[in-house]
Coordinates of C-alpha atoms and ligand atoms in Angstrom, one line a residue:
X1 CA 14.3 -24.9 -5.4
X2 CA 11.2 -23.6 -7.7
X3 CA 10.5 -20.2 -7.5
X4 CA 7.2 -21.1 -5.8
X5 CA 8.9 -22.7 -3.0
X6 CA 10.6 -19.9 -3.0
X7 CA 7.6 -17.6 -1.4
X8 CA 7.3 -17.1 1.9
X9 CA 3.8 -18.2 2.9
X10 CA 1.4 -15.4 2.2
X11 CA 1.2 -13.7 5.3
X12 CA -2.5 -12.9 5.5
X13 CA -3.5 -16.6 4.3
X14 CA -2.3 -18.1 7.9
X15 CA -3.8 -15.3 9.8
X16 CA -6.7 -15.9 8.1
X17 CA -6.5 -19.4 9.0
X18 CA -6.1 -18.5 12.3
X19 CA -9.4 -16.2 12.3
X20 CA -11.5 -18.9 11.0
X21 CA -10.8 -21.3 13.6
X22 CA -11.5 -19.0 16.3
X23 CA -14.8 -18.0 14.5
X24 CA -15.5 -21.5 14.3
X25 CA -15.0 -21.6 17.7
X26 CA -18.1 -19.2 18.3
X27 CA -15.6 -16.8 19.5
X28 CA -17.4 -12.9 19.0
X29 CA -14.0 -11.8 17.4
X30 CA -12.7 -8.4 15.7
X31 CA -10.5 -8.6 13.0
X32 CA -8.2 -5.7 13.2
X33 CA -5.9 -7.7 10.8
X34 CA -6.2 -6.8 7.0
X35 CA -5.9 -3.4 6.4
X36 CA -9.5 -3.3 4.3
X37 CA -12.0 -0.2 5.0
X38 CA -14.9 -1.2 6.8
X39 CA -17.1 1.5 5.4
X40 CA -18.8 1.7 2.0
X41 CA -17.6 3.4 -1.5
X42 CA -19.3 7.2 -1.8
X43 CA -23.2 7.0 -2.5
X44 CA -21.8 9.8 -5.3
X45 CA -19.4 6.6 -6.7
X46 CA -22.1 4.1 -6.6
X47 CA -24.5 6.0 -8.3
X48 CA -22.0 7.2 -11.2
X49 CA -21.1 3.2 -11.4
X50 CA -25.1 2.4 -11.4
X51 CA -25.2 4.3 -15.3
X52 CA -22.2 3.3 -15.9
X53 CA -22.3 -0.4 -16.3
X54 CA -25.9 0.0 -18.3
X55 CA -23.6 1.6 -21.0
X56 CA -23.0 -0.8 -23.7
X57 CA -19.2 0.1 -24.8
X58 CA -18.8 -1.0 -21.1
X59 CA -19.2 -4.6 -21.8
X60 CA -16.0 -4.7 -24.5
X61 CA -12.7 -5.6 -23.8
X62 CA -11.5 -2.3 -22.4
X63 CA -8.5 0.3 -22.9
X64 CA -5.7 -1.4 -21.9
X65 CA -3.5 1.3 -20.8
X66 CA -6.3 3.0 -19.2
X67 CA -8.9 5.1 -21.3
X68 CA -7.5 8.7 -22.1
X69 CA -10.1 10.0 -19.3
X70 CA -8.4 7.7 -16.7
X71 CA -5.2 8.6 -17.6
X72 CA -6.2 12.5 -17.5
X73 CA -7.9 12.6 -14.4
X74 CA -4.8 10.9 -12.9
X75 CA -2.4 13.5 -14.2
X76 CA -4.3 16.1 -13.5
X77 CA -4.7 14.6 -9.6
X78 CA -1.2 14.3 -9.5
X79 CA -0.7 17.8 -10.6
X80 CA -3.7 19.7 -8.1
X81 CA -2.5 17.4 -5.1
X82 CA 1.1 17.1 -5.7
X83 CA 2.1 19.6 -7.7
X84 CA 3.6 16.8 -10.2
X85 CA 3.5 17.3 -13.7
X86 CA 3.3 14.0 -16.1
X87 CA 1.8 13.4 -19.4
X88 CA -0.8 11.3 -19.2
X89 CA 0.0 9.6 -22.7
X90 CA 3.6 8.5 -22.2
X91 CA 4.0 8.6 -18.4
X92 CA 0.4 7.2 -16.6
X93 CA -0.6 3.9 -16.9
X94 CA -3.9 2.1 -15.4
X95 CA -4.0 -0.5 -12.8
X96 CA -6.0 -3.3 -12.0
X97 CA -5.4 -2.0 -8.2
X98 CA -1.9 -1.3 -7.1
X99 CA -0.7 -4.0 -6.2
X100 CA -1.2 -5.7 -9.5
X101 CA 1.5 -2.7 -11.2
X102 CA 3.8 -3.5 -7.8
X103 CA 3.8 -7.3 -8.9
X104 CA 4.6 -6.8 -12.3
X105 CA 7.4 -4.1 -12.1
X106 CA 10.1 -7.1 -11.7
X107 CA 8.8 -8.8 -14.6
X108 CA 9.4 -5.5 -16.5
X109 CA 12.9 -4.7 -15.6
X110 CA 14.6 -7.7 -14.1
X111 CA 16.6 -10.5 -16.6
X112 CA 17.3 -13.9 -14.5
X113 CA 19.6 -13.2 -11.1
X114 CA 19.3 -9.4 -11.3
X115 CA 18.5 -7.6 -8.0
X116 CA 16.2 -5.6 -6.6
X117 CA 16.4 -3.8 -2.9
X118 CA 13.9 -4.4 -0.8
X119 CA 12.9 -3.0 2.5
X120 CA 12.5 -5.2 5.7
X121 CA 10.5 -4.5 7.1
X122 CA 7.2 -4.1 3.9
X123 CA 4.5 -5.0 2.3
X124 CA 5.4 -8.7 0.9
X125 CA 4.6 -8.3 -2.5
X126 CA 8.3 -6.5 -3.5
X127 CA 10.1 -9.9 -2.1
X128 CA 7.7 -12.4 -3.6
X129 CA 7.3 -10.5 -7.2
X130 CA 10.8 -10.1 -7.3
X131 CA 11.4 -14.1 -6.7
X132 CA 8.4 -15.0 -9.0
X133 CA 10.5 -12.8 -11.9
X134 CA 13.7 -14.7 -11.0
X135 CA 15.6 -12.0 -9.6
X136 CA 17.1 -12.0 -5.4
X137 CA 15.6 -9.7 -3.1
X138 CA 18.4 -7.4 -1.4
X139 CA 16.8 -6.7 2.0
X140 CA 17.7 -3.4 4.2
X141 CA 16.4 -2.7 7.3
X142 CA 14.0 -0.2 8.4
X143 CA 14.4 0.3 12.2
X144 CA 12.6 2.0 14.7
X145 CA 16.1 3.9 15.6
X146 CA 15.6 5.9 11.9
X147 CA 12.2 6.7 12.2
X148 CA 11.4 3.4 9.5
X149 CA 13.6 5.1 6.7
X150 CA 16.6 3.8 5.3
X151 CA 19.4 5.8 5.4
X152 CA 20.2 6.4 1.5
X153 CA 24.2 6.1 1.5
X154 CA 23.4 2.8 3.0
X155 CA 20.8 1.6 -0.1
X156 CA 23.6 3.1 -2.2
X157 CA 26.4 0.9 -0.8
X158 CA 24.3 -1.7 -0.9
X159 CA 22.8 -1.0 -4.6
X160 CA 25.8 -3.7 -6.7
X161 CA 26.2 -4.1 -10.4
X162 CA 23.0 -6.0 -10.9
X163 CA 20.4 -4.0 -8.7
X164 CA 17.5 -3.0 -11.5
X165 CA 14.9 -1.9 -8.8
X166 CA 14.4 -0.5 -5.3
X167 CA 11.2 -0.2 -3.5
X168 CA 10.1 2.3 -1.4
X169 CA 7.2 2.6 0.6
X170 CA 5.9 5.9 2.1
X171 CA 3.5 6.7 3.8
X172 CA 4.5 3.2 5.3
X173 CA 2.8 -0.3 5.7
X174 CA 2.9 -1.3 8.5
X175 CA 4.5 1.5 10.6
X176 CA 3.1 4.6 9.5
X177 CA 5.8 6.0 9.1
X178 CA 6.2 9.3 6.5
X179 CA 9.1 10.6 4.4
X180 CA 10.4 13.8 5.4
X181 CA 11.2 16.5 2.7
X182 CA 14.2 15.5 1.0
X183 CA 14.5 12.4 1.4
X184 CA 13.0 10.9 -1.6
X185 CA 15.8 13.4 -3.7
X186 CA 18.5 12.1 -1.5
X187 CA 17.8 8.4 -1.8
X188 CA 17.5 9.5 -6.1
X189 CA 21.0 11.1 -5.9
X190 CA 22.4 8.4 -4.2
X191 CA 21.5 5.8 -6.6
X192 CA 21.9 7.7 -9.8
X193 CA 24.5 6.3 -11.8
X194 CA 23.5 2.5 -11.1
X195 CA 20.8 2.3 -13.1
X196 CA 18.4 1.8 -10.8
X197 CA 14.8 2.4 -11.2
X198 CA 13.3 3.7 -8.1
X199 CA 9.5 3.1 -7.3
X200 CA 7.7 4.7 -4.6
X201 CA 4.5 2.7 -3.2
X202 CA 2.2 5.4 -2.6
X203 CA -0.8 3.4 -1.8
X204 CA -1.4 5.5 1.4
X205 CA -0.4 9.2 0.0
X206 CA -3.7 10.3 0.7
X207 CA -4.3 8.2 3.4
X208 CA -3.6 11.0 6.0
X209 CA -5.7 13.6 8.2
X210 CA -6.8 16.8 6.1
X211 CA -4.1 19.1 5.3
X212 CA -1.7 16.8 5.4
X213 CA 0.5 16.1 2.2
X214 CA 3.4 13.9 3.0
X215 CA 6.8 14.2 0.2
X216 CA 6.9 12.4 -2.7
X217 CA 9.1 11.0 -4.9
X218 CA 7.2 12.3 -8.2
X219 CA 7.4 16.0 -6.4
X220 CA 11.1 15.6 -5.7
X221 CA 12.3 13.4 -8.9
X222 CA 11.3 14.9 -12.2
X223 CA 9.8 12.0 -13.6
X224 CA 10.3 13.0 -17.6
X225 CA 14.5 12.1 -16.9
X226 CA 15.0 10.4 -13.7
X227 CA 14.2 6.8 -13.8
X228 CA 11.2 6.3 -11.0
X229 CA 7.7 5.6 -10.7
X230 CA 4.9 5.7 -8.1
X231 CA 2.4 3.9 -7.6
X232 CA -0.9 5.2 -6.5
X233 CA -4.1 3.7 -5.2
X234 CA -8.3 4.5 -5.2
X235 CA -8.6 1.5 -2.9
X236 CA -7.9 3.0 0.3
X237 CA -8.4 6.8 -0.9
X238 CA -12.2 6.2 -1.7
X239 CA -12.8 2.6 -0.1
X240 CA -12.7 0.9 -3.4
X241 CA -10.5 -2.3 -2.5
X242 CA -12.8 -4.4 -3.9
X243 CA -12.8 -2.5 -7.4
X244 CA -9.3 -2.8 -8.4
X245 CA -8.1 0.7 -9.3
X246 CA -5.0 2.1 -9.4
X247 CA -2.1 3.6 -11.4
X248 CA 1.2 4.1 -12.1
X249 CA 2.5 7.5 -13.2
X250 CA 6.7 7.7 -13.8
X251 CA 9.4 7.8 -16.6
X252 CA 7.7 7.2 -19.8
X253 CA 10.5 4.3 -20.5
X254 CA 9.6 2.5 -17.2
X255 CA 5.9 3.3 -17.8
X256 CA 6.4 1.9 -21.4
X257 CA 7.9 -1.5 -19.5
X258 CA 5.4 -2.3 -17.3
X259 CA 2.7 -1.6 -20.3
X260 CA 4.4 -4.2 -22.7
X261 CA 4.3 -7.0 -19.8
X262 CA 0.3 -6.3 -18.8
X263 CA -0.2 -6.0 -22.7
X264 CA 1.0 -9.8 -22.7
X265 CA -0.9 -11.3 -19.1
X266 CA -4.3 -9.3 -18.6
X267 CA -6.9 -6.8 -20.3
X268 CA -6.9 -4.1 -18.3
X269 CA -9.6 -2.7 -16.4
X270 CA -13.2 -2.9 -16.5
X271 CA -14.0 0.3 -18.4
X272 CA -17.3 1.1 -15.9
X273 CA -14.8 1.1 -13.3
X274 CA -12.1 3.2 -15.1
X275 CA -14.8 5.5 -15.8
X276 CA -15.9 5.7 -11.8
X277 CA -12.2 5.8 -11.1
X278 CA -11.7 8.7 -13.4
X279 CA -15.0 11.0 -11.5
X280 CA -13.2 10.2 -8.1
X281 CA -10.0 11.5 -9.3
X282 CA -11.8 14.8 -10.8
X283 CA -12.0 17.5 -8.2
X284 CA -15.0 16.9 -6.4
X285 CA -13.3 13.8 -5.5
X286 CA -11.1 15.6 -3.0
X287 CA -14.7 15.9 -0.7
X288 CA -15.2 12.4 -0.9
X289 CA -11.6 12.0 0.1
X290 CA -11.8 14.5 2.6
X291 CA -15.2 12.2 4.5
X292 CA -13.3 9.1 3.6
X293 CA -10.3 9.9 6.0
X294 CA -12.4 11.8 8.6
X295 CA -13.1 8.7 10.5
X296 CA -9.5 7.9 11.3
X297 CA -8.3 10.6 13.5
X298 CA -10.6 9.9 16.3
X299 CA -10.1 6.6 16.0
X300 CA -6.4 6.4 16.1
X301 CA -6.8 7.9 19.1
X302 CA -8.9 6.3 20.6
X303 CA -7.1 3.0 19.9
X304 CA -3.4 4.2 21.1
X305 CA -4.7 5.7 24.0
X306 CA -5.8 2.4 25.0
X307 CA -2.9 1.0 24.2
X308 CA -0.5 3.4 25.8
X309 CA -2.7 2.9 29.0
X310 CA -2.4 -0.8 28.8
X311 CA 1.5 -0.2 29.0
X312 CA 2.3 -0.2 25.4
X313 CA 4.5 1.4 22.9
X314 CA 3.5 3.0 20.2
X315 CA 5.2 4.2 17.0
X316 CA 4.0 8.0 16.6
X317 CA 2.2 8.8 13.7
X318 CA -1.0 10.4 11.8
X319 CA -0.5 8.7 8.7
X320 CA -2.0 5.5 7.1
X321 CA -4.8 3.9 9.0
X322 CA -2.3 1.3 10.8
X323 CA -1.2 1.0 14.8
X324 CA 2.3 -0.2 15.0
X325 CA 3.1 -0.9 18.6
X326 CA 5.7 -2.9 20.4
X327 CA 4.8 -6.4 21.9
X328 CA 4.8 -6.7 25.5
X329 CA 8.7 -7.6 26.7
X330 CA 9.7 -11.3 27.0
X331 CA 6.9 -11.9 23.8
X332 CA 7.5 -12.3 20.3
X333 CA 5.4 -11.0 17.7
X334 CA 3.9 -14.3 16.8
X335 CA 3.3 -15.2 20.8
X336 CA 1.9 -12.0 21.1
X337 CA -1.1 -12.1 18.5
X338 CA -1.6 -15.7 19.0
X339 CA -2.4 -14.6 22.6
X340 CA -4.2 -11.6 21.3
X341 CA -6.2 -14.0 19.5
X342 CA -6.6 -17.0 22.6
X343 CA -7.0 -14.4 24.9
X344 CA -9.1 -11.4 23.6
X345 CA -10.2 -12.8 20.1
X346 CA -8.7 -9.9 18.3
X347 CA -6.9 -10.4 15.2
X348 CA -3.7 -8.5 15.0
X349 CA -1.0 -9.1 12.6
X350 CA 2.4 -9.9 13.8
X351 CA 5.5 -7.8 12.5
X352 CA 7.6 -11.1 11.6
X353 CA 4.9 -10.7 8.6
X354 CA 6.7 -8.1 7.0
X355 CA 9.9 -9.3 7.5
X356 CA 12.6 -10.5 9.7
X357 CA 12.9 -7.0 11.0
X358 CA 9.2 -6.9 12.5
X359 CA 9.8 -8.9 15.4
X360 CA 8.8 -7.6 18.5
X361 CA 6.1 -5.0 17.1
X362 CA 2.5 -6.0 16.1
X363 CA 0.4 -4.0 13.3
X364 CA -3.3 -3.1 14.0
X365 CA -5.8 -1.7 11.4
X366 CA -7.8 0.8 12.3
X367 CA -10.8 -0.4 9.6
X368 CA -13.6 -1.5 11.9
X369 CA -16.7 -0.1 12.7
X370 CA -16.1 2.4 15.7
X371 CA -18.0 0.4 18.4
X372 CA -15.8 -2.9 16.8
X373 CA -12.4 -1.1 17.8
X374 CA -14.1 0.5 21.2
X375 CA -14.6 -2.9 22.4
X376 CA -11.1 -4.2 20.6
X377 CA -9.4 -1.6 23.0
X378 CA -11.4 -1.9 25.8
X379 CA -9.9 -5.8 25.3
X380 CA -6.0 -4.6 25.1
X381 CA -7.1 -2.9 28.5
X382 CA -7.5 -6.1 29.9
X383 CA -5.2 -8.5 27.8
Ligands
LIG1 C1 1.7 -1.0 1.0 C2 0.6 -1.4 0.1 N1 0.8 -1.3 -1.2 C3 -0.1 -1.7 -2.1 C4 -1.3 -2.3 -1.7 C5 -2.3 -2.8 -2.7 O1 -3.4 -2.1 -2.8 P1 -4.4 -2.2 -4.1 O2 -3.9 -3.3 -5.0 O3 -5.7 -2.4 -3.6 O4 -4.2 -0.9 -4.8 C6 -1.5 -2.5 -0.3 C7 -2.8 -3.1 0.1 O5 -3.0 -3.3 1.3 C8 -0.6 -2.0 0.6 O6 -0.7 -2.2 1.9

């Protein structure tokens, strides 16, 4: 078999499918699939990008690593927020969006066969990147009996003689779920001594209600000698997903991997946009990340209210902008959204789309317009 046919379908690509149809239906439907903020980038952003791309050195090939200003700002980020200290020569490296680093971590540390632990249920990117770089994906369950954490003696039995990698994803797509103290230095004990690189997917760090500062493996794993890295996000942070920005801040070995393989496939990223990226990151960004995440609150619970009335279970959390709730019993996950879909033309995506280990739950996203997901619960009153 190729490593193509390999991939699992690409989970959003047959929900989207699905979507379309029922749009081309005439159906008046509200897509509470994709997790992709609904509300603009910060006038403040905008206008910083409006001079920006008027200046000339713009138009050249950019920094590949990430200009020094990028790579600053996102140190000294990491340091105000997270009390993590990393040089931003040797230890941060610039993104083109997260998920771009996430995809080409296997590529960086795996040789043909080698494996990499995966969590099921996740974000599908760690599976299919690790199959696309020839390696086997090592699955281990997150259940809703452990809060969506794996227990770390378990990832260490499980870690063999060829494990290179294990990803970790916290706070968690698609159940919310957070990492308690501890447990990012637990999991890091457990696996020291095979070789391991851990990386954290911290797409959603910030993603939480004001005053909120979940663990992090960077805060409890001294990046300069354990092997780990984290990967952060400005897509969800400062509604940028369609700017492709992000980074990667760990051990300057790791860091130096995952440079060498984007200094061979793309160019980096567009030097306007490292430049925004860079004034987000800068202290005043913490406002603009402060009105960014104000909207969720009211709207998580507004939307698991409904759902708890309507008879459903919930998983309990503030973090992320996701609803992660139980199908109805006697449904499956891919039942239930289809009927979601048929009977209430809301798009939800169904748990089996993270993994084996998702059925029976459904994931909402909480990134429509508030009147969109008033009327979307209203619907789950009635479904
Ligand atoms: C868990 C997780 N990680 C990473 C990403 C990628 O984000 P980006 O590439 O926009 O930084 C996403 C996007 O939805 C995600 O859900």
């Amino acid at each position: 078999m190729s490593r193509l046919q390999r991939l699992a379908p690409y989970l959003f690509t047959e929900i989207d499918r699905a979507r379309r149809a029922a749009l081309a239906a005439g159906r008046d439907v509200i897509d509470l699939g994709i997790g992709d903020p609904d509300r603009p980038t910060p006038a403040p952003l905008l206008d910083a990008m409006a001079a920006a791309i008027r200046r000339p050195e713009h138009h050249r090939y950019p920094a590949n690593r990430g200009s020094a200003t990028l790579r600053q700002a996102a140190a000294a980020w990491l340091q105000r927020r997270h009390g993590v200290t990393v040089d931003p020569e040797t230890q941060v490296l610039a993104l083109i969006g997260s998920k771009e680093g996430l995809a080409h971590l296997p590529l960086a540390l795996l040789e043909e066969g080698d494996e990499v632990l995966v969590p099921d249920i996740g974000y599908p990117v760690y599976a299919s990147a690790t199959l696309l770089a020839g390696g086997a994906p090592r699955y281990f369950p997150l259940t809703a009996a452990r809060g969506f954490l794996p227990d770390p003696a378990a990832l260490a039995a499980a870690a063999g003689a060829r494990t290179r990698l294990l990803f970790l994803n916290y706070p968690n797509n698609p159940t919310g779920a957070t990492a308690a103290p501890g447990f990012y230095a637990d999991v890091v004990a457990a696996l020291r001594g095979t070789g391991a690189v851990v990386a954290s997917d911290a797409a959603y760090l910030e993603v939480v209600p004001e005053g909120c500062r979940p663990a992090s493996l960077l805060r409890e794993a001294d990046p300069a000698h354990e092997r780990v890295v984290e990967f952060h996000s400005l897509s969800k942070m400062f509604n940028m997903t369609g700017w492709r920005v992000g980074f990667a801040a760990g051990h300057p070995e790791v860091i130096a991997a995952l440079e060498q393989v984007k200094q061979n496939i793309d160019s980096g990223v567009f030097s306007a946009v490292q430049e925004v990226a860079a004034q987000a990151l800068a202290p005043a960004g913490e406002d603009l990340l402060r009105d960014v995440m104000a909207v969720y609150p009211a709207r998580r619970r507004l939307m698991t209210g409904a759902l708890r009335a309507a008879g459903f279970e919930v998983f309990a959390t503030e973090a992320t902008f996701y609803v992660w709730a139980r199908v109805p019993r006697g449904e499956d996950s891919f039942g239930f959204c289809r009927r979601a879909l048929a009977d209430a033309a809301v798009v939800t995506t169904p748990g089996t789309g993270f993994g084996s280990g998702g059925e029976g739950w459904f994931r909402l996203s909480l990134t429509a317009p508030d009147e969109r997901l008033a009327e979307a619960a209203e619907r789950f009153r009635r479904l």
